[in-house]
mmCIF file of N, CA, C and O in Angstrom:
data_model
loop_
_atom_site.group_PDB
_atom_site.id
_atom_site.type_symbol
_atom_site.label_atom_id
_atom_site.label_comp_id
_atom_site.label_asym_id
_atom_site.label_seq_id
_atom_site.Cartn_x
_atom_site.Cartn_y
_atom_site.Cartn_z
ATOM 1 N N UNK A 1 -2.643 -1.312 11.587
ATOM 2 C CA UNK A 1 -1.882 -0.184 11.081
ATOM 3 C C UNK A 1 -0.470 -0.245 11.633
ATOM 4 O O UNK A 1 -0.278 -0.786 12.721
ATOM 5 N N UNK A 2 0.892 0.475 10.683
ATOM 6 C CA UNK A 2 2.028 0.003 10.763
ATOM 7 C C UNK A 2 2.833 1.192 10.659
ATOM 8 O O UNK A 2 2.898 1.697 9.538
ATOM 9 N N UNK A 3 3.295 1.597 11.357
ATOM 10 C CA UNK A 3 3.703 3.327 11.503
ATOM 11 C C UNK A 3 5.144 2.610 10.812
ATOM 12 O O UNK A 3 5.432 1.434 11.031
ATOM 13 N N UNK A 4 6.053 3.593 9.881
ATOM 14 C CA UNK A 4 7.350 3.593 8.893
ATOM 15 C C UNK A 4 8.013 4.703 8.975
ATOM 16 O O UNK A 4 7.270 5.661 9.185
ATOM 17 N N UNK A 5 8.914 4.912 8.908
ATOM 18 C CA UNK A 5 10.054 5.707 9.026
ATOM 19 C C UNK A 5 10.549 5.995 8.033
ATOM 20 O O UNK A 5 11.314 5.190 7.501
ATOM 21 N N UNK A 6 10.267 7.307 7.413
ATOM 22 C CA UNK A 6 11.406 7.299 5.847
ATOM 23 C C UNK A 6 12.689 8.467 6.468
ATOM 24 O O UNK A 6 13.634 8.046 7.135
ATOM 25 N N UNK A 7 12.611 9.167 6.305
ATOM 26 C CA UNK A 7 13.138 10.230 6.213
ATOM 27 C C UNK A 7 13.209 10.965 7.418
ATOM 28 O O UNK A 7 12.362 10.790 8.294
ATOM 29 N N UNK A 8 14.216 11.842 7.560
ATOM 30 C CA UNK A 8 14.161 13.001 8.543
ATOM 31 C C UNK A 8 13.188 13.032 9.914
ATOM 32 O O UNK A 8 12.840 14.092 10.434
ATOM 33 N N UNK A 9 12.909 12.079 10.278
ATOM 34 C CA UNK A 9 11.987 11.717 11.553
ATOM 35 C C UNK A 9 10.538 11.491 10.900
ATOM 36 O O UNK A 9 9.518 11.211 11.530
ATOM 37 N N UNK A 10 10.626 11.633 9.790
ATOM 38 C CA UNK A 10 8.773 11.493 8.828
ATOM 39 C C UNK A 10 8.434 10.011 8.698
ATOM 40 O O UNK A 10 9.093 9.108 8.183
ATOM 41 N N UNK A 11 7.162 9.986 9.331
ATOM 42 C CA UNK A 11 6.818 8.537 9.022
ATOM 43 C C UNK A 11 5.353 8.651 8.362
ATOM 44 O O UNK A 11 4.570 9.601 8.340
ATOM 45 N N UNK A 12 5.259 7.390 7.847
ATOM 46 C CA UNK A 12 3.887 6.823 7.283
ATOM 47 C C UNK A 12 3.005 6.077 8.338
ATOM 48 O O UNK A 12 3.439 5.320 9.206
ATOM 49 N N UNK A 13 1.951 6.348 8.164
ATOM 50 C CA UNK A 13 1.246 4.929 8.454
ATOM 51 C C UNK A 13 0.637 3.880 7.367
ATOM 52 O O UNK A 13 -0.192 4.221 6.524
ATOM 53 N N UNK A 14 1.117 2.656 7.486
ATOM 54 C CA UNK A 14 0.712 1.595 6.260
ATOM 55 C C UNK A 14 -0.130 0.871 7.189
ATOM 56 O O UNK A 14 0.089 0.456 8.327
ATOM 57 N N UNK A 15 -1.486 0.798 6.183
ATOM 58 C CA UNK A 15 -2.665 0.031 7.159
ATOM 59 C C UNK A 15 -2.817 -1.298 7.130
ATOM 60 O O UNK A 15 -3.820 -1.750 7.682
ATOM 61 N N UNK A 16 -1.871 -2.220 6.488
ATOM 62 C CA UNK A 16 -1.373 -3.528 6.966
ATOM 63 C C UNK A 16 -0.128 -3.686 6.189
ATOM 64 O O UNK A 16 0.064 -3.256 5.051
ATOM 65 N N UNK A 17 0.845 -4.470 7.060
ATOM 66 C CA UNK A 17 2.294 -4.353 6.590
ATOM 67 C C UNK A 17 2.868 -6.216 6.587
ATOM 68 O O UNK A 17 2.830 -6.942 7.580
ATOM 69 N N UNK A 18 3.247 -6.534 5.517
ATOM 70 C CA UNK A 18 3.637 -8.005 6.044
ATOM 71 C C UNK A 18 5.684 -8.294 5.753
ATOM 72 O O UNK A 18 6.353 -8.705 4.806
ATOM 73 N N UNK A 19 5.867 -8.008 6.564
ATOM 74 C CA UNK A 19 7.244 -8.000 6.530
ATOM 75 C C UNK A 19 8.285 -9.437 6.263
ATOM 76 O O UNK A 19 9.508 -9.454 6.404
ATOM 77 N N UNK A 20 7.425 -10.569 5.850
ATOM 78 C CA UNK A 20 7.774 -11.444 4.902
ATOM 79 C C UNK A 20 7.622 -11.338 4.012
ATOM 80 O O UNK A 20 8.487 -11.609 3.179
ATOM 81 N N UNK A 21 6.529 -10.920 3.727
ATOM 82 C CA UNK A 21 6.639 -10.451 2.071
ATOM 83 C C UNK A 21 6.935 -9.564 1.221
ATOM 84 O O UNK A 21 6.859 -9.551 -0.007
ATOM 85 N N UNK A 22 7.395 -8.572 2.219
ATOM 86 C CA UNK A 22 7.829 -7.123 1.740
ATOM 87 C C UNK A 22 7.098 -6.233 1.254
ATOM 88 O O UNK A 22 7.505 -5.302 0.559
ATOM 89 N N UNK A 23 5.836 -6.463 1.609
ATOM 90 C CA UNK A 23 4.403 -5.952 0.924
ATOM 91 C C UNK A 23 3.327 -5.386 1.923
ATOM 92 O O UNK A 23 2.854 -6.020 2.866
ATOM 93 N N UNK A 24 2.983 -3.974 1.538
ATOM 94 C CA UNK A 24 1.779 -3.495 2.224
ATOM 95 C C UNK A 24 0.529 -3.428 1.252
ATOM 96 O O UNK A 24 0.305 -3.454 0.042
ATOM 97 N N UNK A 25 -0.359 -3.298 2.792
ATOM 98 C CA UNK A 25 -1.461 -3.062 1.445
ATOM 99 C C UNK A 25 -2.181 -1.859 2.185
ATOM 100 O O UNK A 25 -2.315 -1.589 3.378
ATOM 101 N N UNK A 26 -2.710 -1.068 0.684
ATOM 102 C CA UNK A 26 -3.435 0.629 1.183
ATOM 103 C C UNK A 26 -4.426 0.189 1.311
ATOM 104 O O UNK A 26 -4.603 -0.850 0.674
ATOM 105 N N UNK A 27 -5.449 0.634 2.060
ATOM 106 C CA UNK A 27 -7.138 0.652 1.707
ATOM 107 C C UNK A 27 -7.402 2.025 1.475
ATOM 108 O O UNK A 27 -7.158 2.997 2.190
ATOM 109 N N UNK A 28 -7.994 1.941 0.248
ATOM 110 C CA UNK A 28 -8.022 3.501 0.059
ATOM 111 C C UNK A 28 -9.670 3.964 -0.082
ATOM 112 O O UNK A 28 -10.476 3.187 -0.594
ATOM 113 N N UNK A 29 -10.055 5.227 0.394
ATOM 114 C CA UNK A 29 -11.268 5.615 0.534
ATOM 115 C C UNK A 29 -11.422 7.167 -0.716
ATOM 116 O O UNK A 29 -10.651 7.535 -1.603
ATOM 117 N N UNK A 30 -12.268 7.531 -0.416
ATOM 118 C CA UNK A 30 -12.820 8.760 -1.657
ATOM 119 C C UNK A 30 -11.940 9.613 -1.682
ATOM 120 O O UNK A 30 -11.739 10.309 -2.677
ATOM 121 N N UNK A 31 -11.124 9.724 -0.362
ATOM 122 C CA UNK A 31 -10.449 10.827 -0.198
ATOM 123 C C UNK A 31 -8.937 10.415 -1.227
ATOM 124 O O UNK A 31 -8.335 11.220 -1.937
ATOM 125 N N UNK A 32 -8.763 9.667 -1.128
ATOM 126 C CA UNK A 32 -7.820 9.186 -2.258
ATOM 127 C C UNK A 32 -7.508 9.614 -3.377
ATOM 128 O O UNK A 32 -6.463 9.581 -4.028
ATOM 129 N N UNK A 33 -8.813 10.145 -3.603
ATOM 130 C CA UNK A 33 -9.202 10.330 -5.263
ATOM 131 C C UNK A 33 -7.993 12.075 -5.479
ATOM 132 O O UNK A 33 -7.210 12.346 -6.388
ATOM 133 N N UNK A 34 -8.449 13.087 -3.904
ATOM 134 C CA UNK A 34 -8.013 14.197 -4.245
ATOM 135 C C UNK A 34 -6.981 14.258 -4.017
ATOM 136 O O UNK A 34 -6.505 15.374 -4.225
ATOM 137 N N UNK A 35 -5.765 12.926 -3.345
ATOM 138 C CA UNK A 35 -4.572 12.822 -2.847
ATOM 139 C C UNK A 35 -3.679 12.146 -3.461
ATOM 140 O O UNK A 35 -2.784 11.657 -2.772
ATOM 141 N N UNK A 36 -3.669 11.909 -5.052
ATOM 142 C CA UNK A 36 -2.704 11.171 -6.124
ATOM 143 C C UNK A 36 -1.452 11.312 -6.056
ATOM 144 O O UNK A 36 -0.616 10.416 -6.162
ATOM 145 N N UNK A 37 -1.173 13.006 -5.789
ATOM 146 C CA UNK A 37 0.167 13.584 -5.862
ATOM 147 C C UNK A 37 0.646 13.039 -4.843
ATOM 148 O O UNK A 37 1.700 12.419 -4.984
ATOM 149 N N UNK A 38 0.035 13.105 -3.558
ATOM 150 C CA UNK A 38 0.963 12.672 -1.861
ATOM 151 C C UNK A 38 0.744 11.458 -1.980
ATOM 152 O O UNK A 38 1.587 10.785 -1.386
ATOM 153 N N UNK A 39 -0.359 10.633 -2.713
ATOM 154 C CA UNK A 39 0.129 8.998 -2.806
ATOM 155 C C UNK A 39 1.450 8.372 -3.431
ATOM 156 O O UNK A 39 1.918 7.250 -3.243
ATOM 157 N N UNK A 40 1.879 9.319 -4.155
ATOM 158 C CA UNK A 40 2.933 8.939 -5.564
ATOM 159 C C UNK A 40 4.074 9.207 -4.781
ATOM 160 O O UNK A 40 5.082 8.502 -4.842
ATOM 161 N N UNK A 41 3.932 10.512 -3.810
ATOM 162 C CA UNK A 41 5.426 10.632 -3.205
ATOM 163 C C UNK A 41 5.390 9.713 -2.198
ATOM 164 O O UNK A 41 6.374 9.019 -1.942
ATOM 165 N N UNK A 42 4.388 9.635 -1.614
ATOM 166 C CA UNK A 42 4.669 8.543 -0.077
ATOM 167 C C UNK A 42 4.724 7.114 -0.528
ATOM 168 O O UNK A 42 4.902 6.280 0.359
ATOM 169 N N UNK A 43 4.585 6.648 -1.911
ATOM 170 C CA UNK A 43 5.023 5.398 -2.412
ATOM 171 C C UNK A 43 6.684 5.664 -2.630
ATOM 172 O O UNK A 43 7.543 4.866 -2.257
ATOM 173 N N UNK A 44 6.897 6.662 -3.158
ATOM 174 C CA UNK A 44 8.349 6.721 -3.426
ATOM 175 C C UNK A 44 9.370 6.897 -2.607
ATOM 176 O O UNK A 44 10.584 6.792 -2.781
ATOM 177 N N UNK A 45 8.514 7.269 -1.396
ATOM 178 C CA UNK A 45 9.568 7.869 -0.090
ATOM 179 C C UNK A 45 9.687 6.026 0.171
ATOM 180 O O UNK A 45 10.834 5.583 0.233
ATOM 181 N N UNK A 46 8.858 5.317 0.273
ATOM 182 C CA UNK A 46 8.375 4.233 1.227
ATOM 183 C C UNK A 46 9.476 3.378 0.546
ATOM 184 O O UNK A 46 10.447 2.942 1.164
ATOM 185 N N UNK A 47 9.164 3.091 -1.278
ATOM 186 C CA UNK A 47 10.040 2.020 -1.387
ATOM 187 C C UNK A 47 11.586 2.665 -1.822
ATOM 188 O O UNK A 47 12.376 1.849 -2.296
ATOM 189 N N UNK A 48 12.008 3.976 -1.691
ATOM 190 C CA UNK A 48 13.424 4.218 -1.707
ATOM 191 C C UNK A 48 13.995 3.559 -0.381
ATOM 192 O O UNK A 48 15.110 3.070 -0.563
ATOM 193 N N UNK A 49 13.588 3.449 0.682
ATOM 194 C CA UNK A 49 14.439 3.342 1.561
ATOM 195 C C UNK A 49 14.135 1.605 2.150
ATOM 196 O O UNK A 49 15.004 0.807 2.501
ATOM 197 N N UNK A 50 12.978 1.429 2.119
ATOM 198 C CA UNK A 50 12.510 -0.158 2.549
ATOM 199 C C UNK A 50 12.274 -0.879 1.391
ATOM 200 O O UNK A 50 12.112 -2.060 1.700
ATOM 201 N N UNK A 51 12.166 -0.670 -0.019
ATOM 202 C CA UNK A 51 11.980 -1.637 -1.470
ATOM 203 C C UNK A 51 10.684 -2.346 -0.688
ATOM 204 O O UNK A 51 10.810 -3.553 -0.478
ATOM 205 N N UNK A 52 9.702 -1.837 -0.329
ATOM 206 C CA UNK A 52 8.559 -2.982 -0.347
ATOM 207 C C UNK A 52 7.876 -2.513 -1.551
ATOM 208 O O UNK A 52 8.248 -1.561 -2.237
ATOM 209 N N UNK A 53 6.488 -3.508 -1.837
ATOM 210 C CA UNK A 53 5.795 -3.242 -2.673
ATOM 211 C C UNK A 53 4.342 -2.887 -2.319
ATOM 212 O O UNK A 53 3.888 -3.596 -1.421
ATOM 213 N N UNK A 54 3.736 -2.214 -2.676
ATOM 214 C CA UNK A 54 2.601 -1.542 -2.544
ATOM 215 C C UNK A 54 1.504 -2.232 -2.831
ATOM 216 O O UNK A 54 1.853 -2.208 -4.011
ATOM 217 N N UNK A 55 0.202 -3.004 -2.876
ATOM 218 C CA UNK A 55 -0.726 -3.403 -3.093
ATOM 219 C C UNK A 55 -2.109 -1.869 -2.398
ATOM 220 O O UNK A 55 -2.504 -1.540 -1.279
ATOM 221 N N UNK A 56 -2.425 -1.305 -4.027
ATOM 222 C CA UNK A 56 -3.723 -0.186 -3.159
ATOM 223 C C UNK A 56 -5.072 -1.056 -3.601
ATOM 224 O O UNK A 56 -5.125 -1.867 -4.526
ATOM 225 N N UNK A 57 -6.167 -0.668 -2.682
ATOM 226 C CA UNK A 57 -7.529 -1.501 -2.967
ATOM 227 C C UNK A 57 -8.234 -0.640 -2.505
ATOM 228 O O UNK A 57 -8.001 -0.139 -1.405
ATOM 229 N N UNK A 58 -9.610 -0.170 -3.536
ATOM 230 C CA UNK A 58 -10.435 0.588 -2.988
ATOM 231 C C UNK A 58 -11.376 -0.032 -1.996
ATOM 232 O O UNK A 58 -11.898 -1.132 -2.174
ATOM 233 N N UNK A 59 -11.584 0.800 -0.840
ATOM 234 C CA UNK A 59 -12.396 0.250 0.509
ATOM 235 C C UNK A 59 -13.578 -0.839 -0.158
ATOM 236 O O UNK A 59 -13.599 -2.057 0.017
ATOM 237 N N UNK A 60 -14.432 -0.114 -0.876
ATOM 238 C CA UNK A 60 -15.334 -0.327 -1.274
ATOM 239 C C UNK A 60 -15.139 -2.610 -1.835
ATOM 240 O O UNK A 60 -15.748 -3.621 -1.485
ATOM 241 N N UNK A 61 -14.252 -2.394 -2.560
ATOM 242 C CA UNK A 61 -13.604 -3.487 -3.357
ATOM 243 C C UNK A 61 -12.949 -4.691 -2.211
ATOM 244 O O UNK A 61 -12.868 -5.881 -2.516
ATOM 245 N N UNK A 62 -12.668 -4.338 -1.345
ATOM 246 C CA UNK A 62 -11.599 -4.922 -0.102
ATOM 247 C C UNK A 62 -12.729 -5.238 0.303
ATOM 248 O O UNK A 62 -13.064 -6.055 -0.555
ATOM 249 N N UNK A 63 -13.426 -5.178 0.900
ATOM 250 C CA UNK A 63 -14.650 -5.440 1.505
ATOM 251 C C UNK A 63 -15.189 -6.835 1.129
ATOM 252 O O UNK A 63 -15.600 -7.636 1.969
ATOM 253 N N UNK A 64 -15.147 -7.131 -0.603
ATOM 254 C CA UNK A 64 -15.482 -7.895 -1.148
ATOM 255 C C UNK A 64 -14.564 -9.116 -1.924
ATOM 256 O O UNK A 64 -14.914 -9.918 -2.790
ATOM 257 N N UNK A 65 -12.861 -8.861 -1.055
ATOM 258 C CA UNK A 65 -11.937 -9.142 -1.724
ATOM 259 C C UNK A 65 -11.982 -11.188 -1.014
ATOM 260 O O UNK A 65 -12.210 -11.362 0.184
ATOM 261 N N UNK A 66 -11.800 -12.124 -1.721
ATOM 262 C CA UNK A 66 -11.600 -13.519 -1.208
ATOM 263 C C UNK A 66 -10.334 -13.767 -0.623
ATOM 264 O O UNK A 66 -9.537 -12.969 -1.115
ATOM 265 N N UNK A 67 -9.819 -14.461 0.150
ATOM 266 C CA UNK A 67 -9.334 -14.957 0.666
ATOM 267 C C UNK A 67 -8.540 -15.346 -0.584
ATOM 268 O O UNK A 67 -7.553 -14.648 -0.817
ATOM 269 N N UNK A 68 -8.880 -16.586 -1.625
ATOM 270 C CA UNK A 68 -8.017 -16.450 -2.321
ATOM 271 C C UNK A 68 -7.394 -15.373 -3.611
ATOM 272 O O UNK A 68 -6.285 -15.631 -4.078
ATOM 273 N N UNK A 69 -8.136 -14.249 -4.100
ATOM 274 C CA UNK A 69 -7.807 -13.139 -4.259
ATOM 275 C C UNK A 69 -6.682 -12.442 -3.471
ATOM 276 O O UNK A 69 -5.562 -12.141 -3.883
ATOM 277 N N UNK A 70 -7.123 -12.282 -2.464
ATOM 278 C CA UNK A 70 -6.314 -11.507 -1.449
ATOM 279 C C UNK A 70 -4.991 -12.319 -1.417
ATOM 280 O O UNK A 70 -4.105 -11.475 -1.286
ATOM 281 N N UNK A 71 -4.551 -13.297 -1.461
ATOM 282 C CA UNK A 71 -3.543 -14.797 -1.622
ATOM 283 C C UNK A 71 -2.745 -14.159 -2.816
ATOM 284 O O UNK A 71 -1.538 -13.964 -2.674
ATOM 285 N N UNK A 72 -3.335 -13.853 -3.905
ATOM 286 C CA UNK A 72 -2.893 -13.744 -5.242
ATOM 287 C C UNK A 72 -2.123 -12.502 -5.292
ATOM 288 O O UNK A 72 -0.916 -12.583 -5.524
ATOM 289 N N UNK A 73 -2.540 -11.639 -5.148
ATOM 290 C CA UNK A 73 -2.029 -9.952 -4.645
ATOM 291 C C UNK A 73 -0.812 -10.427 -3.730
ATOM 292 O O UNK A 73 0.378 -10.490 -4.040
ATOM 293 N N UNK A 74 -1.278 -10.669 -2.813
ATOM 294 C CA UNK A 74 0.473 -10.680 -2.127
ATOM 295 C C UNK A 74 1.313 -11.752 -2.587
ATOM 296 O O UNK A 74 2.513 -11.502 -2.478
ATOM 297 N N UNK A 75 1.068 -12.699 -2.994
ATOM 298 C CA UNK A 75 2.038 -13.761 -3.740
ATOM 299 C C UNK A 75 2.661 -13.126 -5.077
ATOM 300 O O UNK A 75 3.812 -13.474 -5.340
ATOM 301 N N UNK A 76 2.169 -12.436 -5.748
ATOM 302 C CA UNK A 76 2.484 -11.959 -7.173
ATOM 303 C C UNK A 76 3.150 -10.933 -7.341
ATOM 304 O O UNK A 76 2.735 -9.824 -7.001
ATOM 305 N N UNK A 77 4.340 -11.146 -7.918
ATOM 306 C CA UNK A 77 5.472 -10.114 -7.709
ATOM 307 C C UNK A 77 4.883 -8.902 -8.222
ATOM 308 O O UNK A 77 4.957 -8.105 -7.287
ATOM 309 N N UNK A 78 4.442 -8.443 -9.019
ATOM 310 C CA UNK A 78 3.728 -7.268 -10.009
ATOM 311 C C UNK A 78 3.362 -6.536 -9.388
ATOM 312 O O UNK A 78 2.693 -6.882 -8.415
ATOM 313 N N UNK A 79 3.591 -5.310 -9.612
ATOM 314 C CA UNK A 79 2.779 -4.105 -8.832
ATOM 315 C C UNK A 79 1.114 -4.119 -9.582
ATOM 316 O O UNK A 79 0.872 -4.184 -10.788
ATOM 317 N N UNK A 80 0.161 -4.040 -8.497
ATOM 318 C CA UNK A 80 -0.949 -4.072 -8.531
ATOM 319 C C UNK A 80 -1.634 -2.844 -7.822
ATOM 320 O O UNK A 80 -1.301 -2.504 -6.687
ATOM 321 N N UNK A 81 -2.721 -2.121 -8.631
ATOM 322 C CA UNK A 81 -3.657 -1.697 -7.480
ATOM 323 C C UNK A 81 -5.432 -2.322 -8.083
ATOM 324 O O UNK A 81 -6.213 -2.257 -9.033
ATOM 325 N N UNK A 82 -5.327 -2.673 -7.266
ATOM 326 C CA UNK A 82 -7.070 -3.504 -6.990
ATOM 327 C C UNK A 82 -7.732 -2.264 -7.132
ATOM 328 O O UNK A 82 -7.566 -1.459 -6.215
ATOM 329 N N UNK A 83 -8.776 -1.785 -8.525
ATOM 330 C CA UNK A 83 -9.463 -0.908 -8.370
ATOM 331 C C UNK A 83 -10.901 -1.047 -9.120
ATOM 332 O O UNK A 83 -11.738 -0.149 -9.023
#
């Protein structure tokens, strides 16, 4: 986990961050489901000020994700969420 800084002393935590690639990735759990609205702003806070890109994956799915899968997602410019 990767504590971020947007705004006004407000930070995120991103639960893996790769700062060569400019890319995090969410693992997201059930609770996700009732938190769309604060996902949408804390993507927007995140890449206004740092332009990374977001990769989300449900827990469930990550669990089962390959090595080369997981390769493909962060190599691939495209916004993705693994769901």
């Amino acid at each position: 986990q990767y504590p971020i800084v947007v705004e006004n002393d407000q930070f995120f935590i991103l639960d893996f961050y790769i700062p060569s690639l400019k890319v995090y990735l969410e693992i997201d759990g059930k609770q996700h489901k009732k938190r769309v609205e604060y996902d949408l702003k804390r993507k927007k806070s995140i890449n206004k000020l740092w332009k990374l890109r977001e990769i989300r994956i449900q827990n469930n799915k990550a669990i089962r994700l390959s090595p080369k899968k997981l390769e493909y997602l962060l190599l691939n410019k495209k916004r993705y969420n693994y769901k």
